[in-house]
């Protein structure tokens, strides 16, 4: 009897010991598909708390699966991201060529969603592992730019309306006219490019001609100078002559030299007269080439704006920087390999009432058209004000609304956050923002994806001299921005600075 009791005690104790060992593990999540026909995924929400990922289309969730996020010290950062690259058979360049099948990258420093082993708890180096078959089935369904939200808790999009969102109501006439305007702008850009190329060639030809002309003028100047010097020598010889014989000799020399000097002067004056017209023509050709280049850039910008007008926009409003940023995917491949170029031609100050008070992090997404405009959803991943009050505090500049509203389309979004943009935000990403009061080990331990040297970034025209109206310019790669963010109910901290004692030693 005593032996049976002891055995029972051991059996009862074993689950308790197992539970203690699994402390901190999420409740088990199973793969699931919505019992309806699924649309295209608009966003994914990863719950770090429950170790699950859920994908949503315009009408709700469509796919759900367990995940394994970053382990202690290499935590997957909570924040707002977007898919920036897809690679079906990716191998890690950071971790011994580790296989990461059906990889969907969300930062260029190595964070991604991909297939991988799932032990039932956070165990990765910062990536979000999904079941292998789930990741494979998902891979063809998503696109570059799909929103990925990584939340500390369990969050889901909810239907949402607000006067600010109502300001982004598209106009049917503008939407209908947008493709026509884009085609016309593209033709104008092509014509401007051809005209600029012709003007550039004409200016180059004129420049070569003026180079030859200037060389001839210099040679004639030298001949005239020598003739004048010889004539002056003859005059001095006449003045110094003391005998009639010496005077006659000097005068004969002058008579011989004078015609040459006159001829040299006449040739120089004639060349200058003829050259003046050529020099003026060359200067005019140079000015015309500059004007054509400006017109080409303006036409390329107009063509890009017209083409992007029907692309989903993403607005990021940062309380930390007091700025509003807009990005759109150009669908142009990045010139240095990997991903696509994102247009970032709008960056303006924004007014936020009570700017010292936390506003939270909220993601508003236009998921579908309605009879009156767009239907929006909202996700909050960092508490501050609630979503309605957050939008109440913001005044979006009217010119931004005028530019975006007429052709606003589903998949457009507005992100409102206390956070500045992460240093990972660059020309090959949409917006990357991490929550500074959450562990970021798997983010901080990775090297920034952009070098500290100058890097080429997309202008409003795009990339290259011959890639459809794209031109490069250079800017410094982004560095971490340090803005004091008031922690709720306590001392302020800087993004990247440890928010809790447990994070001692972390930094950007």
CSV table of C-alpha atoms in Angstrom, one decimal:
chain,number,residue,atom,x,y,z
A,1,UNK,CA,0.0,0.0,0.0
A,2,UNK,CA,2.8,2.4,0.9
A,3,UNK,CA,4.6,1.5,-2.3
A,4,UNK,CA,1.4,2.3,-4.3
A,5,UNK,CA,1.1,5.6,-2.6
A,6,UNK,CA,4.7,6.4,-3.3
A,7,UNK,CA,4.2,5.5,-7.0
A,8,UNK,CA,1.1,7.7,-7.2
A,9,UNK,CA,3.0,10.6,-5.6
A,10,UNK,CA,5.8,10.3,-8.2
A,11,UNK,CA,3.2,10.2,-11.0
A,12,UNK,CA,1.5,13.3,-9.6
A,13,UNK,CA,4.8,15.1,-9.1
A,14,UNK,CA,6.0,14.5,-12.6
A,15,UNK,CA,3.4,16.8,-14.3
A,16,UNK,CA,4.2,19.5,-11.8
A,17,UNK,CA,7.9,19.3,-12.5
A,18,UNK,CA,7.2,19.3,-16.2
A,19,UNK,CA,5.0,22.4,-15.8
A,20,UNK,CA,7.7,24.2,-13.9
A,21,UNK,CA,10.2,23.3,-16.6
A,22,UNK,CA,7.8,24.7,-19.2
A,23,UNK,CA,7.2,27.9,-17.3
A,24,UNK,CA,6.8,30.8,-19.7
A,25,UNK,CA,5.8,28.6,-22.6
A,26,UNK,CA,2.7,29.6,-24.5
A,27,UNK,CA,-0.5,27.6,-24.6
A,28,UNK,CA,-0.4,25.3,-27.6
A,29,UNK,CA,-1.6,26.7,-30.9
A,30,UNK,CA,-2.7,24.5,-33.8
A,31,UNK,CA,-2.7,25.3,-37.5
A,32,UNK,CA,-6.0,26.4,-38.8
A,33,UNK,CA,-7.7,27.8,-41.8
A,34,UNK,CA,-10.8,30.0,-41.8
A,35,UNK,CA,-13.9,28.0,-42.9
A,36,UNK,CA,-14.4,30.3,-46.0
A,37,UNK,CA,-12.7,31.2,-49.2
A,38,UNK,CA,-9.6,33.3,-48.3
A,39,UNK,CA,-8.6,36.5,-50.0
A,40,UNK,CA,-5.1,37.9,-50.3
A,41,UNK,CA,-3.3,38.3,-47.0
A,42,UNK,CA,-3.2,42.0,-46.0
A,43,UNK,CA,-1.4,41.6,-42.6
A,44,UNK,CA,0.2,39.1,-40.3
A,45,UNK,CA,0.1,39.5,-36.5
A,46,UNK,CA,2.6,37.6,-34.5
A,47,UNK,CA,1.8,37.2,-30.8
A,48,UNK,CA,4.9,36.8,-28.7
A,49,UNK,CA,2.8,35.9,-25.7
A,50,UNK,CA,0.9,33.1,-27.3
A,51,UNK,CA,3.7,32.1,-29.8
A,52,UNK,CA,1.3,32.2,-32.8
A,53,UNK,CA,0.9,34.0,-36.1
A,54,UNK,CA,-2.4,34.9,-37.7
A,55,UNK,CA,-2.9,36.1,-41.2
A,56,UNK,CA,-5.8,38.4,-42.2
A,57,UNK,CA,-7.5,39.3,-45.4
A,58,UNK,CA,-10.1,42.0,-45.8
A,59,UNK,CA,-12.8,40.0,-44.0
A,60,UNK,CA,-10.9,38.6,-41.0
A,61,UNK,CA,-8.4,35.9,-40.2
A,62,UNK,CA,-7.6,33.3,-42.8
A,63,UNK,CA,-4.6,31.3,-41.5
A,64,UNK,CA,-3.2,30.6,-38.1
A,65,UNK,CA,-0.2,28.6,-36.9
A,66,UNK,CA,2.2,28.2,-33.9
A,67,UNK,CA,5.5,29.9,-34.1
A,68,UNK,CA,8.8,30.0,-32.3
A,69,UNK,CA,10.2,33.5,-31.8
A,70,UNK,CA,13.5,34.6,-30.3
A,71,UNK,CA,14.8,33.1,-27.1
A,72,UNK,CA,16.0,35.0,-24.1
A,73,UNK,CA,18.8,37.4,-25.0
A,74,UNK,CA,17.8,37.2,-28.7
A,75,UNK,CA,14.2,38.2,-28.4
A,76,UNK,CA,12.2,38.9,-31.5
A,77,UNK,CA,11.4,42.7,-31.3
A,78,UNK,CA,7.8,43.8,-30.9
A,79,UNK,CA,6.9,46.4,-33.5
A,80,UNK,CA,5.7,47.2,-37.0
A,81,UNK,CA,7.4,45.7,-40.1
A,82,UNK,CA,6.6,44.7,-43.6
A,83,UNK,CA,7.8,42.0,-46.0
A,84,UNK,CA,10.8,43.3,-47.9
A,85,UNK,CA,12.1,40.2,-49.7
A,86,UNK,CA,11.0,36.6,-50.3
A,87,UNK,CA,13.3,33.6,-50.9
A,88,UNK,CA,11.9,30.1,-51.2
A,89,UNK,CA,15.2,28.4,-50.5
A,90,UNK,CA,17.1,30.7,-48.3
A,91,UNK,CA,20.3,29.8,-46.3
A,92,UNK,CA,21.5,32.0,-43.5
A,93,UNK,CA,24.6,34.1,-44.0
A,94,UNK,CA,24.8,34.7,-40.2
A,95,UNK,CA,24.3,31.2,-38.7
A,96,UNK,CA,26.4,28.6,-40.5
A,97,UNK,CA,24.3,28.4,-43.7
A,98,UNK,CA,21.3,27.3,-41.7
A,99,UNK,CA,18.3,26.4,-43.9
A,100,UNK,CA,15.4,28.9,-43.7
A,101,UNK,CA,12.9,27.7,-46.3
A,102,UNK,CA,10.2,30.0,-47.6
A,103,UNK,CA,11.8,33.0,-46.0
A,104,UNK,CA,9.9,36.3,-45.9
A,105,UNK,CA,12.3,38.9,-44.7
A,106,UNK,CA,11.1,41.8,-42.6
A,107,UNK,CA,14.5,43.6,-41.9
A,108,UNK,CA,17.7,43.6,-43.8
A,109,UNK,CA,19.7,42.8,-40.7
A,110,UNK,CA,18.3,39.3,-40.7
A,111,UNK,CA,14.9,39.1,-39.2
A,112,UNK,CA,12.3,37.1,-41.1
A,113,UNK,CA,9.4,34.7,-41.1
A,114,UNK,CA,10.4,31.3,-42.3
A,115,UNK,CA,9.8,27.6,-41.9
A,116,UNK,CA,11.7,25.9,-39.0
A,117,UNK,CA,11.5,23.6,-36.0
A,118,UNK,CA,9.0,24.4,-33.3
A,119,UNK,CA,9.8,23.2,-29.9
A,120,UNK,CA,6.7,24.8,-28.4
A,121,UNK,CA,8.4,27.8,-27.0
A,122,UNK,CA,10.6,30.8,-28.0
A,123,UNK,CA,13.8,29.3,-29.3
A,124,UNK,CA,15.1,31.1,-32.4
A,125,UNK,CA,17.9,33.7,-32.8
A,126,UNK,CA,15.3,36.4,-33.4
A,127,UNK,CA,13.4,35.2,-36.5
A,128,UNK,CA,9.8,33.9,-36.4
A,129,UNK,CA,9.8,30.2,-37.2
A,130,UNK,CA,6.6,28.8,-38.7
A,131,UNK,CA,5.7,25.1,-39.4
A,132,UNK,CA,7.5,24.0,-42.6
A,133,UNK,CA,4.4,23.1,-44.6
A,134,UNK,CA,2.5,26.1,-43.4
A,135,UNK,CA,5.3,28.4,-44.5
A,136,UNK,CA,5.5,26.7,-47.9
A,137,UNK,CA,1.7,27.0,-48.4
A,138,UNK,CA,1.8,30.7,-47.3
A,139,UNK,CA,4.8,31.7,-49.5
A,140,UNK,CA,2.9,32.2,-52.8
A,141,UNK,CA,0.0,34.0,-51.1
A,142,UNK,CA,1.9,37.0,-49.8
A,143,UNK,CA,3.5,40.0,-51.5
A,144,UNK,CA,6.3,42.5,-50.9
A,145,UNK,CA,5.0,45.2,-48.6
A,146,UNK,CA,2.6,43.0,-46.6
A,147,UNK,CA,2.3,44.4,-43.1
A,148,UNK,CA,3.8,42.3,-40.3
A,149,UNK,CA,2.9,43.3,-36.8
A,150,UNK,CA,4.8,41.7,-33.9
A,151,UNK,CA,2.9,42.2,-30.7
A,152,UNK,CA,3.8,41.5,-27.1
A,153,UNK,CA,0.3,40.3,-26.5
A,154,UNK,CA,-2.7,38.8,-28.3
A,155,UNK,CA,-4.1,41.4,-30.7
A,156,UNK,CA,-6.4,41.3,-33.7
A,157,UNK,CA,-7.7,43.9,-36.1
A,158,UNK,CA,-11.1,45.4,-35.3
A,159,UNK,CA,-13.3,47.5,-37.6
A,160,UNK,CA,-12.7,51.2,-37.0
A,161,UNK,CA,-13.9,54.6,-38.2
A,162,UNK,CA,-12.7,58.1,-37.5
A,163,UNK,CA,-13.0,61.6,-39.0
A,164,UNK,CA,-9.3,61.6,-39.8
A,165,UNK,CA,-9.7,58.4,-41.8
A,166,UNK,CA,-12.8,59.8,-43.5
A,167,UNK,CA,-10.5,62.5,-44.9
A,168,UNK,CA,-8.8,59.8,-46.9
A,169,UNK,CA,-11.8,59.1,-49.0
A,170,UNK,CA,-10.9,58.4,-52.7
A,171,UNK,CA,-12.7,60.1,-55.5
A,172,UNK,CA,-14.0,57.8,-58.2
A,173,UNK,CA,-13.1,60.2,-61.0
A,174,UNK,CA,-9.5,60.5,-59.8
A,175,UNK,CA,-9.2,56.7,-59.5
A,176,UNK,CA,-10.6,56.3,-63.1
A,177,UNK,CA,-8.3,59.0,-64.5
A,178,UNK,CA,-5.1,57.8,-62.7
A,179,UNK,CA,-4.1,55.1,-65.2
A,180,UNK,CA,-4.6,57.5,-68.1
A,181,UNK,CA,-2.6,60.2,-66.3
A,182,UNK,CA,0.1,57.6,-65.5
A,183,UNK,CA,0.4,56.6,-69.2
A,184,UNK,CA,0.5,60.2,-70.4
A,185,UNK,CA,3.1,61.1,-67.8
A,186,UNK,CA,5.2,58.1,-68.8
A,187,UNK,CA,5.1,59.2,-72.4
A,188,UNK,CA,6.1,62.7,-71.5
A,189,UNK,CA,8.9,61.4,-69.3
A,190,UNK,CA,10.2,59.2,-72.2
A,191,UNK,CA,10.0,62.2,-74.6
A,192,UNK,CA,11.8,64.4,-72.0
A,193,UNK,CA,14.5,61.7,-71.7
A,194,UNK,CA,15.0,61.6,-75.4
A,195,UNK,CA,15.1,65.4,-75.6
A,196,UNK,CA,17.6,65.5,-72.7
A,197,UNK,CA,19.8,62.9,-74.3
A,198,UNK,CA,19.8,64.8,-77.6
A,199,UNK,CA,20.6,68.1,-75.9
A,200,UNK,CA,23.4,66.4,-73.9
A,201,UNK,CA,24.9,65.1,-77.2
A,202,UNK,CA,24.6,68.5,-78.8
A,203,UNK,CA,26.3,70.2,-75.9
A,204,UNK,CA,29.1,67.6,-75.9
A,205,UNK,CA,29.7,68.2,-79.6
A,206,UNK,CA,29.7,72.0,-79.1
A,207,UNK,CA,32.1,71.6,-76.2
A,208,UNK,CA,34.5,69.6,-78.4
A,209,UNK,CA,34.3,72.3,-81.1
A,210,UNK,CA,35.0,75.1,-78.6
A,211,UNK,CA,37.9,73.1,-77.2
A,212,UNK,CA,39.4,73.0,-80.7
A,213,UNK,CA,38.5,76.7,-81.3
A,214,UNK,CA,40.2,77.7,-78.0
A,215,UNK,CA,43.3,75.8,-79.0
A,216,UNK,CA,43.4,77.7,-82.4
A,217,UNK,CA,42.9,81.1,-80.7
A,218,UNK,CA,45.7,80.4,-78.3
A,219,UNK,CA,48.0,79.5,-81.2
A,220,UNK,CA,47.1,82.7,-83.0
A,221,UNK,CA,47.6,84.7,-79.8
A,222,UNK,CA,51.1,83.3,-79.6
A,223,UNK,CA,51.8,84.1,-83.3
A,224,UNK,CA,50.6,87.7,-82.8
A,225,UNK,CA,52.6,88.1,-79.6
A,226,UNK,CA,55.8,86.9,-81.3
A,227,UNK,CA,55.2,89.3,-84.3
A,228,UNK,CA,54.5,92.2,-82.0
A,229,UNK,CA,57.7,91.4,-80.1
A,230,UNK,CA,59.7,91.3,-83.3
A,231,UNK,CA,58.2,94.6,-84.5
A,232,UNK,CA,59.0,96.2,-81.2
A,233,UNK,CA,62.6,94.9,-81.5
A,234,UNK,CA,62.8,96.5,-85.0
A,235,UNK,CA,61.6,99.9,-83.6
A,236,UNK,CA,64.2,99.7,-80.9
A,237,UNK,CA,66.9,98.9,-83.4
A,238,UNK,CA,65.9,101.9,-85.5
A,239,UNK,CA,66.0,104.1,-82.4
A,240,UNK,CA,69.4,102.8,-81.4
A,241,UNK,CA,71.0,103.1,-84.9
A,242,UNK,CA,74.0,105.5,-84.9
A,243,UNK,CA,74.9,105.2,-88.6
A,244,UNK,CA,72.9,105.5,-91.8
A,245,UNK,CA,73.8,101.9,-92.7
A,246,UNK,CA,72.4,100.6,-89.3
A,247,UNK,CA,69.3,102.7,-89.8
A,248,UNK,CA,68.6,101.3,-93.2
A,249,UNK,CA,69.2,97.7,-92.0
A,250,UNK,CA,66.7,98.2,-89.1
A,251,UNK,CA,64.1,99.8,-91.4
A,252,UNK,CA,64.4,96.9,-93.8
A,253,UNK,CA,63.8,94.5,-90.9
A,254,UNK,CA,60.7,96.4,-89.8
A,255,UNK,CA,59.3,96.5,-93.4
A,256,UNK,CA,59.7,92.7,-93.4
A,257,UNK,CA,58.1,92.1,-90.0
A,258,UNK,CA,55.2,94.6,-90.2
A,259,UNK,CA,53.1,92.7,-92.7
A,260,UNK,CA,53.5,89.5,-90.6
A,261,UNK,CA,52.3,91.4,-87.5
A,262,UNK,CA,49.4,92.9,-89.3
A,263,UNK,CA,48.4,89.5,-90.8
A,264,UNK,CA,48.7,87.8,-87.4
A,265,UNK,CA,46.4,90.5,-85.8
A,266,UNK,CA,43.9,90.2,-88.7
A,267,UNK,CA,43.8,86.4,-88.4
A,268,UNK,CA,43.3,86.6,-84.6
A,269,UNK,CA,40.5,89.2,-84.9
A,270,UNK,CA,38.8,87.2,-87.6
A,271,UNK,CA,39.1,84.0,-85.6
A,272,UNK,CA,37.7,85.7,-82.5
A,273,UNK,CA,34.7,87.1,-84.5
A,274,UNK,CA,34.0,83.7,-86.0
A,275,UNK,CA,34.6,82.0,-82.6
A,276,UNK,CA,32.3,84.3,-80.7
A,277,UNK,CA,29.3,82.8,-82.5
A,278,UNK,CA,30.5,79.3,-81.8
A,279,UNK,CA,31.2,80.0,-78.2
A,280,UNK,CA,27.8,81.6,-77.7
A,281,UNK,CA,26.2,78.6,-79.5
A,282,UNK,CA,28.2,76.2,-77.2
A,283,UNK,CA,27.0,78.2,-74.1
A,284,UNK,CA,23.5,78.0,-75.4
A,285,UNK,CA,23.8,74.3,-76.0
A,286,UNK,CA,25.1,73.8,-72.4
A,287,UNK,CA,22.2,75.8,-71.0
A,288,UNK,CA,19.7,73.9,-73.1
A,289,UNK,CA,21.2,70.6,-71.9
A,290,UNK,CA,20.8,71.8,-68.2
A,291,UNK,CA,17.2,72.9,-68.9
A,292,UNK,CA,16.4,69.6,-70.6
A,293,UNK,CA,17.9,67.6,-67.7
A,294,UNK,CA,15.7,69.6,-65.3
A,295,UNK,CA,12.7,68.9,-67.5
A,296,UNK,CA,13.6,65.3,-67.6
A,297,UNK,CA,13.8,65.1,-63.8
A,298,UNK,CA,10.5,66.9,-63.4
A,299,UNK,CA,8.9,64.6,-66.0
A,300,UNK,CA,10.3,61.5,-64.3
A,301,UNK,CA,9.0,62.8,-60.9
A,302,UNK,CA,5.5,63.4,-62.4
A,303,UNK,CA,5.5,60.0,-64.0
A,304,UNK,CA,6.5,58.4,-60.7
A,305,UNK,CA,3.9,60.3,-58.8
A,306,UNK,CA,1.3,59.3,-61.4
A,307,UNK,CA,2.2,55.7,-61.3
A,308,UNK,CA,2.4,55.6,-57.5
A,309,UNK,CA,-0.9,57.3,-57.1
A,310,UNK,CA,-2.7,54.0,-57.4
A,311,UNK,CA,-0.3,52.1,-55.1
A,312,UNK,CA,-1.2,51.6,-51.5
A,313,UNK,CA,0.5,54.3,-49.3
A,314,UNK,CA,1.8,53.9,-45.8
A,315,UNK,CA,1.9,56.8,-43.4
A,316,UNK,CA,4.0,56.8,-40.3
A,317,UNK,CA,3.4,59.5,-37.6
A,318,UNK,CA,6.0,59.6,-34.9
A,319,UNK,CA,5.5,61.4,-31.6
A,320,UNK,CA,9.2,61.2,-31.0
A,321,UNK,CA,10.2,63.1,-34.1
A,322,UNK,CA,7.0,65.1,-34.6
A,323,UNK,CA,7.1,64.1,-38.2
A,324,UNK,CA,4.9,62.4,-40.8
A,325,UNK,CA,6.4,60.1,-43.3
A,326,UNK,CA,4.9,58.5,-46.4
A,327,UNK,CA,6.2,55.4,-48.3
A,328,UNK,CA,5.1,53.5,-51.3
A,329,UNK,CA,6.6,50.4,-53.1
A,330,UNK,CA,7.9,51.4,-56.5
A,331,UNK,CA,8.2,47.7,-57.5
A,332,UNK,CA,11.6,48.6,-59.0
A,333,UNK,CA,14.3,46.1,-58.0
A,334,UNK,CA,17.0,47.6,-55.7
A,335,UNK,CA,20.1,48.3,-57.7
A,336,UNK,CA,22.4,46.6,-55.2
A,337,UNK,CA,20.4,43.3,-55.2
A,338,UNK,CA,17.6,42.1,-53.0
A,339,UNK,CA,14.2,43.6,-52.5
A,340,UNK,CA,12.5,46.5,-54.0
A,341,UNK,CA,12.9,50.3,-53.8
A,342,UNK,CA,10.4,52.2,-51.7
A,343,UNK,CA,9.6,55.8,-52.6
A,344,UNK,CA,10.0,58.2,-49.6
A,345,UNK,CA,9.4,61.5,-51.2
A,346,UNK,CA,7.1,62.8,-48.4
A,347,UNK,CA,8.5,63.8,-45.0
A,348,UNK,CA,6.8,66.7,-43.2
A,349,UNK,CA,6.3,68.1,-39.7
A,350,UNK,CA,3.0,67.1,-38.1
A,351,UNK,CA,1.1,68.6,-35.3
A,352,UNK,CA,0.4,66.4,-32.3
A,353,UNK,CA,-1.6,67.8,-29.4
A,354,UNK,CA,0.0,67.3,-26.0
A,355,UNK,CA,3.3,66.0,-27.6
A,356,UNK,CA,4.8,65.0,-24.2
A,357,UNK,CA,2.0,62.6,-23.4
A,358,UNK,CA,2.3,59.0,-24.7
A,359,UNK,CA,0.1,58.2,-27.7
A,360,UNK,CA,0.7,54.4,-28.1
A,361,UNK,CA,1.4,52.4,-31.2
A,362,UNK,CA,-1.7,51.9,-33.5
A,363,UNK,CA,-1.9,50.5,-37.0
A,364,UNK,CA,-4.9,51.6,-39.1
A,365,UNK,CA,-5.4,49.7,-42.4
A,366,UNK,CA,-7.7,50.3,-45.3
A,367,UNK,CA,-8.9,46.7,-46.1
A,368,UNK,CA,-11.6,47.2,-48.7
A,369,UNK,CA,-13.6,49.8,-50.7
A,370,UNK,CA,-17.1,50.7,-49.7
A,371,UNK,CA,-19.9,52.7,-51.4
A,372,UNK,CA,-18.7,55.8,-49.5
A,373,UNK,CA,-14.9,55.3,-49.4
A,374,UNK,CA,-12.7,52.8,-47.5
A,375,UNK,CA,-13.3,50.3,-44.7
A,376,UNK,CA,-10.6,50.5,-42.0
A,377,UNK,CA,-9.4,48.2,-39.2
A,378,UNK,CA,-7.2,49.1,-36.2
A,379,UNK,CA,-4.6,47.2,-34.2
A,380,UNK,CA,-3.0,48.5,-31.0
A,381,UNK,CA,0.2,46.9,-29.8
A,382,UNK,CA,1.4,49.5,-27.3
A,383,UNK,CA,-1.0,51.2,-25.0
A,384,UNK,CA,-1.0,55.0,-24.6
A,385,UNK,CA,-4.1,56.8,-25.7
A,386,UNK,CA,-6.8,54.5,-27.2
A,387,UNK,CA,-6.9,54.5,-31.0
A,388,UNK,CA,-9.7,57.2,-31.2
A,389,UNK,CA,-8.0,59.6,-28.9
A,390,UNK,CA,-4.7,59.1,-30.6
A,391,UNK,CA,-6.1,60.2,-34.0
A,392,UNK,CA,-8.0,63.0,-32.3
A,393,UNK,CA,-4.6,64.5,-31.2
A,394,UNK,CA,-3.1,64.5,-34.8
A,395,UNK,CA,-3.5,67.1,-37.5
A,396,UNK,CA,-2.3,65.8,-40.8
A,397,UNK,CA,-1.2,68.6,-43.2
A,398,UNK,CA,-3.8,69.4,-45.8
A,399,UNK,CA,-1.4,69.2,-48.7
A,400,UNK,CA,-0.6,65.6,-47.7
A,401,UNK,CA,-4.3,64.8,-47.6
A,402,UNK,CA,-4.8,66.5,-51.0
A,403,UNK,CA,-2.1,64.4,-52.5
A,404,UNK,CA,-3.1,61.0,-51.1
A,405,UNK,CA,-6.8,61.1,-50.6
A,406,UNK,CA,-8.2,61.2,-54.2
A,407,UNK,CA,-6.6,57.8,-55.2
A,408,UNK,CA,-6.4,56.1,-51.8
A,409,UNK,CA,-6.8,52.3,-52.2
A,410,UNK,CA,-7.1,49.3,-50.0
A,411,UNK,CA,-3.9,48.1,-48.2
A,412,UNK,CA,-3.1,51.7,-47.5
A,413,UNK,CA,-2.2,52.3,-43.8
A,414,UNK,CA,-1.5,54.8,-41.1
A,415,UNK,CA,0.8,54.0,-38.2
A,416,UNK,CA,0.8,56.2,-35.2
A,417,UNK,CA,3.5,55.6,-32.6
A,418,UNK,CA,5.5,57.1,-29.8
A,419,UNK,CA,8.6,55.6,-31.4
A,420,UNK,CA,10.9,57.1,-34.0
A,421,UNK,CA,11.6,55.1,-37.1
A,422,UNK,CA,14.2,52.4,-36.5
A,423,UNK,CA,17.6,52.7,-38.1
A,424,UNK,CA,16.6,49.7,-40.1
A,425,UNK,CA,14.3,51.9,-42.2
A,426,UNK,CA,16.0,52.5,-45.5
A,427,UNK,CA,15.4,52.7,-49.2
A,428,UNK,CA,14.7,49.0,-49.4
A,429,UNK,CA,12.1,48.9,-46.6
A,430,UNK,CA,8.7,50.2,-45.9
A,431,UNK,CA,8.6,51.4,-42.2
A,432,UNK,CA,10.4,49.6,-39.4
A,433,UNK,CA,9.6,50.6,-35.9
A,434,UNK,CA,10.3,48.7,-32.7
A,435,UNK,CA,8.8,49.1,-29.2
A,436,UNK,CA,11.5,50.5,-27.0
A,437,UNK,CA,10.1,49.2,-23.8
A,438,UNK,CA,10.1,45.6,-25.0
A,439,UNK,CA,13.1,43.2,-25.2
A,440,UNK,CA,15.0,43.5,-28.5
A,441,UNK,CA,17.9,41.1,-28.1
A,442,UNK,CA,17.4,39.4,-31.5
A,443,UNK,CA,17.4,42.9,-33.1
A,444,UNK,CA,20.1,44.7,-31.2
A,445,UNK,CA,22.7,41.9,-31.5
A,446,UNK,CA,22.5,42.1,-35.3
A,447,UNK,CA,24.6,44.4,-37.4
A,448,UNK,CA,22.8,47.3,-39.1
A,449,UNK,CA,21.9,46.3,-42.6
A,450,UNK,CA,23.2,49.6,-44.1
A,451,UNK,CA,26.9,50.6,-44.1
A,452,UNK,CA,27.9,53.8,-42.5
A,453,UNK,CA,29.3,55.1,-45.8
A,454,UNK,CA,27.2,56.8,-48.4
A,455,UNK,CA,24.6,54.6,-50.0
A,456,UNK,CA,22.5,55.2,-53.1
A,457,UNK,CA,18.8,55.7,-52.3
A,458,UNK,CA,15.8,56.2,-54.5
A,459,UNK,CA,14.9,59.7,-55.6
A,460,UNK,CA,11.4,60.4,-56.7
A,461,UNK,CA,12.5,59.4,-60.2
A,462,UNK,CA,13.9,56.0,-59.2
A,463,UNK,CA,17.0,54.2,-60.2
A,464,UNK,CA,19.6,54.4,-63.0
A,465,UNK,CA,20.0,56.5,-66.2
A,466,UNK,CA,18.0,54.0,-68.3
A,467,UNK,CA,15.6,52.2,-66.1
A,468,UNK,CA,12.4,53.9,-67.0
A,469,UNK,CA,13.2,57.4,-65.7
A,470,UNK,CA,15.1,56.6,-62.6
A,471,UNK,CA,18.0,58.7,-61.2
A,472,UNK,CA,20.4,58.0,-58.3
A,473,UNK,CA,21.4,60.4,-55.6
A,474,UNK,CA,23.2,59.8,-52.3
A,475,UNK,CA,22.5,60.3,-48.7
A,476,UNK,CA,24.0,59.1,-45.5
A,477,UNK,CA,22.6,55.7,-44.3
A,478,UNK,CA,20.2,56.2,-41.4
A,479,UNK,CA,21.6,56.1,-37.9
A,480,UNK,CA,19.6,55.3,-34.8
A,481,UNK,CA,17.6,58.4,-33.8
A,482,UNK,CA,17.7,59.3,-30.1
A,483,UNK,CA,14.6,61.0,-28.8
A,484,UNK,CA,13.6,61.0,-25.2
A,485,UNK,CA,10.3,59.1,-24.8
A,486,UNK,CA,8.4,59.5,-21.6
A,487,UNK,CA,7.9,56.1,-20.0
A,488,UNK,CA,4.4,55.9,-18.5
A,489,UNK,CA,4.5,56.8,-14.9
A,490,UNK,CA,8.3,57.0,-14.7
A,491,UNK,CA,11.6,58.3,-15.9
A,492,UNK,CA,12.0,58.8,-19.7
A,493,UNK,CA,14.3,56.6,-21.8
A,494,UNK,CA,15.8,56.7,-25.3
A,495,UNK,CA,14.9,54.1,-27.9
A,496,UNK,CA,17.5,51.4,-27.7
A,497,UNK,CA,18.4,52.3,-24.1
A,498,UNK,CA,17.5,49.7,-21.5
A,499,UNK,CA,13.9,50.1,-20.3
A,500,UNK,CA,14.2,47.7,-17.4
A,501,UNK,CA,17.1,46.5,-15.2
A,502,UNK,CA,17.0,43.1,-16.8
A,503,UNK,CA,18.2,44.7,-20.1
A,504,UNK,CA,21.4,46.0,-18.6
A,505,UNK,CA,24.2,46.0,-21.2
A,506,UNK,CA,21.9,46.2,-24.2
A,507,UNK,CA,22.4,49.0,-26.7
A,508,UNK,CA,22.3,49.9,-30.3
